[in-house]
Coordinates of C-alpha atoms in Angstrom, one line a residue:
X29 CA -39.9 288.5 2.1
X30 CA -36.4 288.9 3.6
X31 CA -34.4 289.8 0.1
X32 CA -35.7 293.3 -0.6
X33 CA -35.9 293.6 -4.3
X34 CA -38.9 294.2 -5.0
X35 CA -40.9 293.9 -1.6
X36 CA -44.9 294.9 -2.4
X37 CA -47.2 294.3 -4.8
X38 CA -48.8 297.4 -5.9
X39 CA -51.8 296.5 -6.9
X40 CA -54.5 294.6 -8.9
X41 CA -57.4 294.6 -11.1
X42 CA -58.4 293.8 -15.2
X43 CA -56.2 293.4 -18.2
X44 CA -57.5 293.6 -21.3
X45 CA -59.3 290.5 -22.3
X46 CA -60.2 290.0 -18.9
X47 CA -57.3 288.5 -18.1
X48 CA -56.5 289.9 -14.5
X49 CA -53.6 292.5 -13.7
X50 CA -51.1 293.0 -10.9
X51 CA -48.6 295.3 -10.7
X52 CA -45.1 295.4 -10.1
X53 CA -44.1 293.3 -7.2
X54 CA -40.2 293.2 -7.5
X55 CA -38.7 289.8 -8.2
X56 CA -37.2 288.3 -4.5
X57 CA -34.2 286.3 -3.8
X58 CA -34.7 283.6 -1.8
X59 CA -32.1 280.7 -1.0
X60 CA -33.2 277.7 -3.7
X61 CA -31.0 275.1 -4.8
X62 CA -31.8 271.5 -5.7
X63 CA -30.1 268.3 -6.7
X64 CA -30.6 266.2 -9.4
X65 CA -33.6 264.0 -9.4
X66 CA -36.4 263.2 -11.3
X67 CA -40.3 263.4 -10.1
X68 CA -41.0 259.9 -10.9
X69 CA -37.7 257.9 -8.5
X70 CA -39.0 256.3 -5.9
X71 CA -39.6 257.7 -2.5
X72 CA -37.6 259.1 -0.1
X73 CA -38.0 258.2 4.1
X74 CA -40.2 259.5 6.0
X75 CA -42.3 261.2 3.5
X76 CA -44.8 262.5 5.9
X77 CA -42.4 265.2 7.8
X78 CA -42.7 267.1 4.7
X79 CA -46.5 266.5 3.6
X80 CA -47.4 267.5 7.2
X81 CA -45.0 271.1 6.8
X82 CA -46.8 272.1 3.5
X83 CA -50.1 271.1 5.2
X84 CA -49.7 273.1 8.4
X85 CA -48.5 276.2 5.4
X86 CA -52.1 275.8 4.5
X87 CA -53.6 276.0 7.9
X88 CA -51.5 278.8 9.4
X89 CA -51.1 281.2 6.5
X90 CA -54.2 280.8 4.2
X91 CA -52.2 279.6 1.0
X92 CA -54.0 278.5 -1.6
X93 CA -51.8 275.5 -2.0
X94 CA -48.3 274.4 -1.9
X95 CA -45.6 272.2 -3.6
X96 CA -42.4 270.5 -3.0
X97 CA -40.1 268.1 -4.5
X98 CA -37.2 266.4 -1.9
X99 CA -34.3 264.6 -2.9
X100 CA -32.1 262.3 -0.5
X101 CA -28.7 261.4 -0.7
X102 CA -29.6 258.3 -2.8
X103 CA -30.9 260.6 -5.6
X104 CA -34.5 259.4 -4.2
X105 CA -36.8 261.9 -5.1
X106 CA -40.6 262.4 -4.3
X107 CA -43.3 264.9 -4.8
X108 CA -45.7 266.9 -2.6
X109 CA -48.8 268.7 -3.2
X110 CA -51.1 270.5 -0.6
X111 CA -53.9 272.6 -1.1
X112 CA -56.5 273.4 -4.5
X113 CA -54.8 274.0 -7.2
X114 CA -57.2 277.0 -8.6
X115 CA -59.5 278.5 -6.1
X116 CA -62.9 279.1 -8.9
X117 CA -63.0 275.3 -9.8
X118 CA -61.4 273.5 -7.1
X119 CA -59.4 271.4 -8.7
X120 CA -55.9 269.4 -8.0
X121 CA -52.7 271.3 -7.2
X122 CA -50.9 269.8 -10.6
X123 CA -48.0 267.6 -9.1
X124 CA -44.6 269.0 -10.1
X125 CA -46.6 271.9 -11.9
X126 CA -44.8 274.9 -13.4
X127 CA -44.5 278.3 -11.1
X128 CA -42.8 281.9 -11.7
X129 CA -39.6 281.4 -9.8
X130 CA -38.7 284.8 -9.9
X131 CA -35.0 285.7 -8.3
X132 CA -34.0 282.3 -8.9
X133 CA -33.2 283.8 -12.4
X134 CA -30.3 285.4 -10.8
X135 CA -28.2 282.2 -10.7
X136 CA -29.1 281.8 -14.3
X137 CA -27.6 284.9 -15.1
X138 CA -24.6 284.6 -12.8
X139 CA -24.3 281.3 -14.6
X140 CA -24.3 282.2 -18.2
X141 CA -21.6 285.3 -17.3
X142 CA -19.5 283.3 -15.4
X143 CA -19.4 280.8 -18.5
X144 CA -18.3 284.0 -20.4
X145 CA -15.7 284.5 -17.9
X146 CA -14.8 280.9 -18.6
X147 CA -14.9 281.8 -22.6
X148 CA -12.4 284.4 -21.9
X149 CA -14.8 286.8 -23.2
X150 CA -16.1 288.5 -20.1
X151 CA -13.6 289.6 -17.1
X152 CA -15.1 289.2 -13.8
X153 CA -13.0 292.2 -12.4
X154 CA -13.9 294.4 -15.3
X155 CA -15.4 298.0 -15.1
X156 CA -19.3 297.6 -16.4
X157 CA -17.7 300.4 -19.1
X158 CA -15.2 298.1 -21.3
X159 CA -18.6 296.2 -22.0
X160 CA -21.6 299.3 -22.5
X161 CA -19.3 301.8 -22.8
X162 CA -21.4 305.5 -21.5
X163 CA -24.4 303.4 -20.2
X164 CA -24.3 303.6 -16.5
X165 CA -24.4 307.2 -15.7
X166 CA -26.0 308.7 -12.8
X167 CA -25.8 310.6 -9.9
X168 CA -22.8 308.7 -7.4
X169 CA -22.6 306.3 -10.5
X170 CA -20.2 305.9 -12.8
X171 CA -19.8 302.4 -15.2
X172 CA -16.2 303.1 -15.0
X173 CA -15.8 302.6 -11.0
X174 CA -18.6 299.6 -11.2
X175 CA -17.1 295.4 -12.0
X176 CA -19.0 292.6 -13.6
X177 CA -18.1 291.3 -10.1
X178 CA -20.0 293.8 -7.5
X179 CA -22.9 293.5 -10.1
X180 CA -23.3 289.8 -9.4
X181 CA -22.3 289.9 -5.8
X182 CA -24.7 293.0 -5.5
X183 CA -21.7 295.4 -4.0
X184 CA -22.2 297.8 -7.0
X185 CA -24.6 300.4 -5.1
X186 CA -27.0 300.8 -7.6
X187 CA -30.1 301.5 -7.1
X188 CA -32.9 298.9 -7.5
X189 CA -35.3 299.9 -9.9
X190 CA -38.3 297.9 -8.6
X191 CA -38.7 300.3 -5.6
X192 CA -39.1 303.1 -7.9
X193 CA -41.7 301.4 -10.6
X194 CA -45.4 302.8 -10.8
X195 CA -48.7 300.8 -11.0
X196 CA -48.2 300.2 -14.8
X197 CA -48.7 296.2 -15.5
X198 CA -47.3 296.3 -19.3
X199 CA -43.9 295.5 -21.3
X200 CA -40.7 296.8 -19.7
X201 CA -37.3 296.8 -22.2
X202 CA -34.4 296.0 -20.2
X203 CA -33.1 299.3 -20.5
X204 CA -35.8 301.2 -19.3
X205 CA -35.8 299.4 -16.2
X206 CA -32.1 300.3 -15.9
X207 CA -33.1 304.1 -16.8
X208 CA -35.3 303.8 -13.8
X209 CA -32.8 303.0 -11.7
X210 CA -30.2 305.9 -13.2
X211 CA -32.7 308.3 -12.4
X212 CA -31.7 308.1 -8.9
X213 CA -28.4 308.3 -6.5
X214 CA -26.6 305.7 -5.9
X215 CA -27.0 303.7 -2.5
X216 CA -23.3 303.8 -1.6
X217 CA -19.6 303.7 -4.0
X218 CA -19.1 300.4 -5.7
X219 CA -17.3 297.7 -3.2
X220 CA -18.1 299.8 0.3
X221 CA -21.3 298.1 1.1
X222 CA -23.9 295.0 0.6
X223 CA -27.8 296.3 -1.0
X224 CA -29.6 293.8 -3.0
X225 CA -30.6 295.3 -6.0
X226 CA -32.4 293.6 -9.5
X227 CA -30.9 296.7 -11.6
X228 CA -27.3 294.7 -11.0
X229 CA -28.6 291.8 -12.8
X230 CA -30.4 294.2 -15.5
X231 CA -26.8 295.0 -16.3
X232 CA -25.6 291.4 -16.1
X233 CA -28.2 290.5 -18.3
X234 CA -27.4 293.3 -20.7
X235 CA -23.5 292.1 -20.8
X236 CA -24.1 289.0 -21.9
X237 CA -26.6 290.4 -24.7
X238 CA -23.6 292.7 -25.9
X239 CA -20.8 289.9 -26.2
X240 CA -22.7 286.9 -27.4
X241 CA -25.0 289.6 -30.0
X242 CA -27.8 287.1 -28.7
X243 CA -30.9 287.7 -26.3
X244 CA -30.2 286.3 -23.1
X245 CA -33.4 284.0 -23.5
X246 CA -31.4 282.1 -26.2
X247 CA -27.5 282.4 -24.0
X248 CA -30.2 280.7 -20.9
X249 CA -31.9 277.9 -23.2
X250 CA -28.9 277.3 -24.9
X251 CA -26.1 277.1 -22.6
X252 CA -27.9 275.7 -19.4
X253 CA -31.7 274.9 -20.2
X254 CA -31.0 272.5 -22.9
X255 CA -27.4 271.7 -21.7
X256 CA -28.8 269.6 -18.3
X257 CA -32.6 268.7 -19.8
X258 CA -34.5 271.6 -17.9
X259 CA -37.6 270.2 -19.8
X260 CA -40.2 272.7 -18.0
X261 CA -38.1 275.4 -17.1
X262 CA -38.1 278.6 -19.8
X263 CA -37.7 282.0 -20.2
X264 CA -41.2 283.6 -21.7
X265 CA -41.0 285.7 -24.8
X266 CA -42.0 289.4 -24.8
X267 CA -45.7 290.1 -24.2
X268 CA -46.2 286.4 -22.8
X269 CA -48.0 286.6 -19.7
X270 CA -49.2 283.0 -19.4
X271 CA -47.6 279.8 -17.9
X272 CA -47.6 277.0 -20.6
X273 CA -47.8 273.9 -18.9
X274 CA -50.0 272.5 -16.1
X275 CA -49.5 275.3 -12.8
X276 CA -51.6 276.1 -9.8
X277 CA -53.1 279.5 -9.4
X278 CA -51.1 282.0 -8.2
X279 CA -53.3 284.7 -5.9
X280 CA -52.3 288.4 -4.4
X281 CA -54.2 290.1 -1.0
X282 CA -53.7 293.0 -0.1
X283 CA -54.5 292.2 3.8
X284 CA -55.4 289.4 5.6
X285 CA -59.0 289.4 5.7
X286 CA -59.1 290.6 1.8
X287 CA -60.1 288.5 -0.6
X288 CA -57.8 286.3 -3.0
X289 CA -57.2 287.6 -6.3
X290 CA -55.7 285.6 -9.4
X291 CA -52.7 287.2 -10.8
X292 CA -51.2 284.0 -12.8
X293 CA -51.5 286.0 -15.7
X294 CA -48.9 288.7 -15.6
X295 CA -46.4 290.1 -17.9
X296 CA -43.2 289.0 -16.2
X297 CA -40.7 291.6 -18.0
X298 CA -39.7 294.0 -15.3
X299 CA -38.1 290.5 -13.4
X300 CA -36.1 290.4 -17.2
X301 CA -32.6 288.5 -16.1
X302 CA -33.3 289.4 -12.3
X303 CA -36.7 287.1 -12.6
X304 CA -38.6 286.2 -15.1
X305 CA -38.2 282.4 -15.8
X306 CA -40.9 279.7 -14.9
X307 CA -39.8 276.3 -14.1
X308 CA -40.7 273.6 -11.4
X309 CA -39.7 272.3 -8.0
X310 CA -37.4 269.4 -9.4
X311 CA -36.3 271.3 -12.8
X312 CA -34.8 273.8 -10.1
X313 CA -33.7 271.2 -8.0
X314 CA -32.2 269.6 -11.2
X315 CA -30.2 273.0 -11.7
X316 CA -29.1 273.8 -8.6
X317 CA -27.8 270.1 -8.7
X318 CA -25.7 270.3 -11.9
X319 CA -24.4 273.6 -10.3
X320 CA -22.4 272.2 -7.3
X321 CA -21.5 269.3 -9.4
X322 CA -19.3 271.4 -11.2
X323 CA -21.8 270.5 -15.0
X324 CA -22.4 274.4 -15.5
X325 CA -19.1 275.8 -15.0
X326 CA -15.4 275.3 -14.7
X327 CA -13.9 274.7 -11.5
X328 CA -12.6 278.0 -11.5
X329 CA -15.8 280.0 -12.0
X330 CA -17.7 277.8 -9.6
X331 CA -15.4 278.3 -6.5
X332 CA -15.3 282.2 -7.6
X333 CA -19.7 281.7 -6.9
X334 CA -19.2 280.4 -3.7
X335 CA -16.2 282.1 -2.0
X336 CA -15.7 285.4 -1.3
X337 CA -19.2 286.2 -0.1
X338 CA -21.1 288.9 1.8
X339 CA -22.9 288.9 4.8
X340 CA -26.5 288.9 3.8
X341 CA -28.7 288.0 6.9
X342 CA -31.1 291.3 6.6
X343 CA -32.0 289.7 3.4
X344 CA -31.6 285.8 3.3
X345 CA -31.7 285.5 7.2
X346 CA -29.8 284.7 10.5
X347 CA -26.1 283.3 9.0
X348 CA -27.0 283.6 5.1
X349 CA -24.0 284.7 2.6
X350 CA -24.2 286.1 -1.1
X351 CA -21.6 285.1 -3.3
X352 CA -21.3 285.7 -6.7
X353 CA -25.6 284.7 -7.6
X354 CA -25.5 282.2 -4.9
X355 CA -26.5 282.1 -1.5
X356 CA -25.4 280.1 1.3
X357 CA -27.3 279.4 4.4
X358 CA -26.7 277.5 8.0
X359 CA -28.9 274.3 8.6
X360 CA -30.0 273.6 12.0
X361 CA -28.7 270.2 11.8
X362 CA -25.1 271.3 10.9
X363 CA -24.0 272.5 7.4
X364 CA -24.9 274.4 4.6
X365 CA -26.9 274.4 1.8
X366 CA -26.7 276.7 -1.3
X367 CA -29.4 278.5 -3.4
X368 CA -31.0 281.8 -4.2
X369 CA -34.7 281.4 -4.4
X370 CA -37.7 283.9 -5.9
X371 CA -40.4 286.0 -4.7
X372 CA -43.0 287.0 -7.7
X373 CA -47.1 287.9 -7.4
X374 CA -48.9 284.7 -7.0
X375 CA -45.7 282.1 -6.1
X376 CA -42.9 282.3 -3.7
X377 CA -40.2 279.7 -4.0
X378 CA -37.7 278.5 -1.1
X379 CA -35.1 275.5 -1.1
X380 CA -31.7 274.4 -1.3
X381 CA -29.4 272.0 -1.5
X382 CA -25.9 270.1 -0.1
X383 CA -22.5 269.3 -1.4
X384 CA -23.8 266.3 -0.2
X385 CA -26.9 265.5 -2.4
X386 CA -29.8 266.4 -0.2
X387 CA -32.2 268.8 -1.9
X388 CA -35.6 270.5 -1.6
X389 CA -37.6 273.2 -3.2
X390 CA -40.7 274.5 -1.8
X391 CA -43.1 276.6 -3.8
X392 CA -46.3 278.4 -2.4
X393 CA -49.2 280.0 -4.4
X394 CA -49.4 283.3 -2.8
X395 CA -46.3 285.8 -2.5
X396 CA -45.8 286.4 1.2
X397 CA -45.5 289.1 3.1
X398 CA -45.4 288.6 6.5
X399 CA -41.9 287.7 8.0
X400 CA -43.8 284.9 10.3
X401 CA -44.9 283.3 7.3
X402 CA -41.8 282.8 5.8
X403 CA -40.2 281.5 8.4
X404 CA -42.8 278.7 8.3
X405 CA -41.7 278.1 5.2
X406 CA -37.6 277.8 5.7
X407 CA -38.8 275.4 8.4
X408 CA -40.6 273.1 6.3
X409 CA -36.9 273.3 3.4
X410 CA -34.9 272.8 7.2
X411 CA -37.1 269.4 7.9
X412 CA -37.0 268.2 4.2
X413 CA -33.1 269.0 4.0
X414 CA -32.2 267.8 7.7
X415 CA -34.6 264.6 7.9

């Protein structure tokens, strides 16, 4: 997909117990935001522009099945489905159902450290040093020369880890994904360039562990989860490689004309703060919502996450901007909407939403690959956001 975080999946076969394996495919960005809604409001015009887009997904790109939840201005909301939810039984795609979200993690991470900042307890323009003091060490890096700030806004130069993991499927600790990363030069000096790199939010993720002396798990359930009633959205403990609640399959090829294989079951831990939460199309759209209206953070802290950004088109596309966790991104019909979004093996999830109160997240059963197909998919998030 267009972020570059972790950008294959390596490949696939049996875990113990049968349950199937898949290896690292690194946790993608991709613009999601949403506005507050829940599945059950009543429906929102011209519903079929949107049923049609997740229908011709289907057709055009061999998905298994897709999902989306669109919210109008009203705080209308309505669900989608397309598709068979698992491909050995046939049955439903579970409306609203539960996905990996993958980079859409980031936000939650920016968001819990810019509370911090908030708290007085983190400083956003703070070497990586006054917080793990001797951590970051490597060749072109130094954790003295590296802010909280270029970590979130990925300007730090680090290297991402996810292009250097091996075929292992297994339990990563946070800090041997960072000494992954270490073991390699830096992309460019902290602050003289743009590279979007998980290891960044490794280290974010790692910060907040340090100054609260809690897992981030709890600092996410806690301090945003809870706080706005994200009631299928969570962070899965160590070792957990299922997805609790009702959830399509998620499938892995490795060409076109290859079969489908089932990698629901994996252990999520190398995403760790860069990508390993599950939620749904309206608990995201719930977030993203409580985001912009200023329920998360302090006015301060939310206009730090939205101004100040980098040009990110290679990654996010023609016009797309990172701040600090958040992405911007041009609509056709005029405007902007805000998200970050998630690539993982078996899901991919794209959306956004408006200062306005338009929103839309779009989830697909099958990580893409091919840059056609996921421009099929911002169209159908353009149509649901612009109709």
């Amino acid at each position: 997909m267009r972020e570059q975080a972790w950008q294959r999946v390596r490949s696939s076969g049996q875990r113990r117990g049968g349950r199937r394996r898949a290896a690292a495919a690194m946790v993608v960005g991709v613009m999601t935001v949403g506005v507050l809604a829940s599945p059950a409001a009543s429906a929102a015009p011209r519903p079929g522009t949107v049923q049609q887009g997740l229908n011709a997904l289907l057709h055009s790109d061999g998905l298994p099945a897709a999902l989306a939840s669109v919210t109008d201005r009203a705080g209308h909301t309505r669900t989608y489905t397309a598709g068979v939810g698992d491909l050995a039984t046939g049955s439903k795609v579970p409306r609203d159902g539960q996905v990996r979200i993958g980079s859409n993690t980031k936000t939650f991470t920016a968001v819990v450290v810019l509370q911090l900042v908030g708290e007085g307890k983190i400083r956003l323009d703070a070497p990586v040093d006054t917080y793990l003091p001797g951590l970051v060490r490597g060749e072109g890096i130094d954790g003295r020369h590296i802010t909280v700030r270029q970590l979130l806004q990925h300007t730090s130069g680090l290297p991402n880890y996810s292009n250097y993991l091996g075929d292992d499927v297994r339990y990563f600790a946070p800090r041997e994904l960072l000494g992954i990363a270490l073991q390699h030069r830096a992309d460019f000096d902290p602050g003289e360039g743009w590279k979007y790199s998980n290891t960044n939010y490794v280290l974010a993720g790692l910060i907040v562990e340090k100054v609260t002396r809690h897992p981030l798990s709890r600092e996410m359930d806690r301090r945003i989860i809870k706080r706005i009633g994200l009631h299928h959205t969570y962070f899965p403990a160590p070792g957990d490689a299922t997805i609790r609640e009702a959830h399509p399959k998620g499938y892995y090829r490795d060409s076109a004309d290859a079969p489908l294989v089932d990698v629901t079951e994996i252990d999520p831990s190398w995403g760790w703060a860069a990508g390993q939460l599950v939620s749904t199309d309206s608990d995201l759209n719930r977030f993203f919502t409580a985001l912009l209206s200023g329920d998360l953070l302090q006015e301060a802290q939310l206009t730090q996450m939205r101004t100040g950004t980098e040009p990110a088109d290679a990654t996010f596309g023609p016009g797309a901007r990172y701040g600090l966790g958040l992405v911007s991104k041009p609509l056709p019909c005029g405007g902007l909407y805000w998200g970050h979004g998630g690539s993982f093996p078996g899901y991919e999830t794209r959306g956004g939403a408006t200062d306005d109160g338009r929103a839309a997240n779009i989830a697909v059963t099958m990580q893409l690959t091919d840059e056609a197909a996921r421009q099929r998919v911002d169209h159908v998030v353009d149509t649901a956001l612009c109709r």
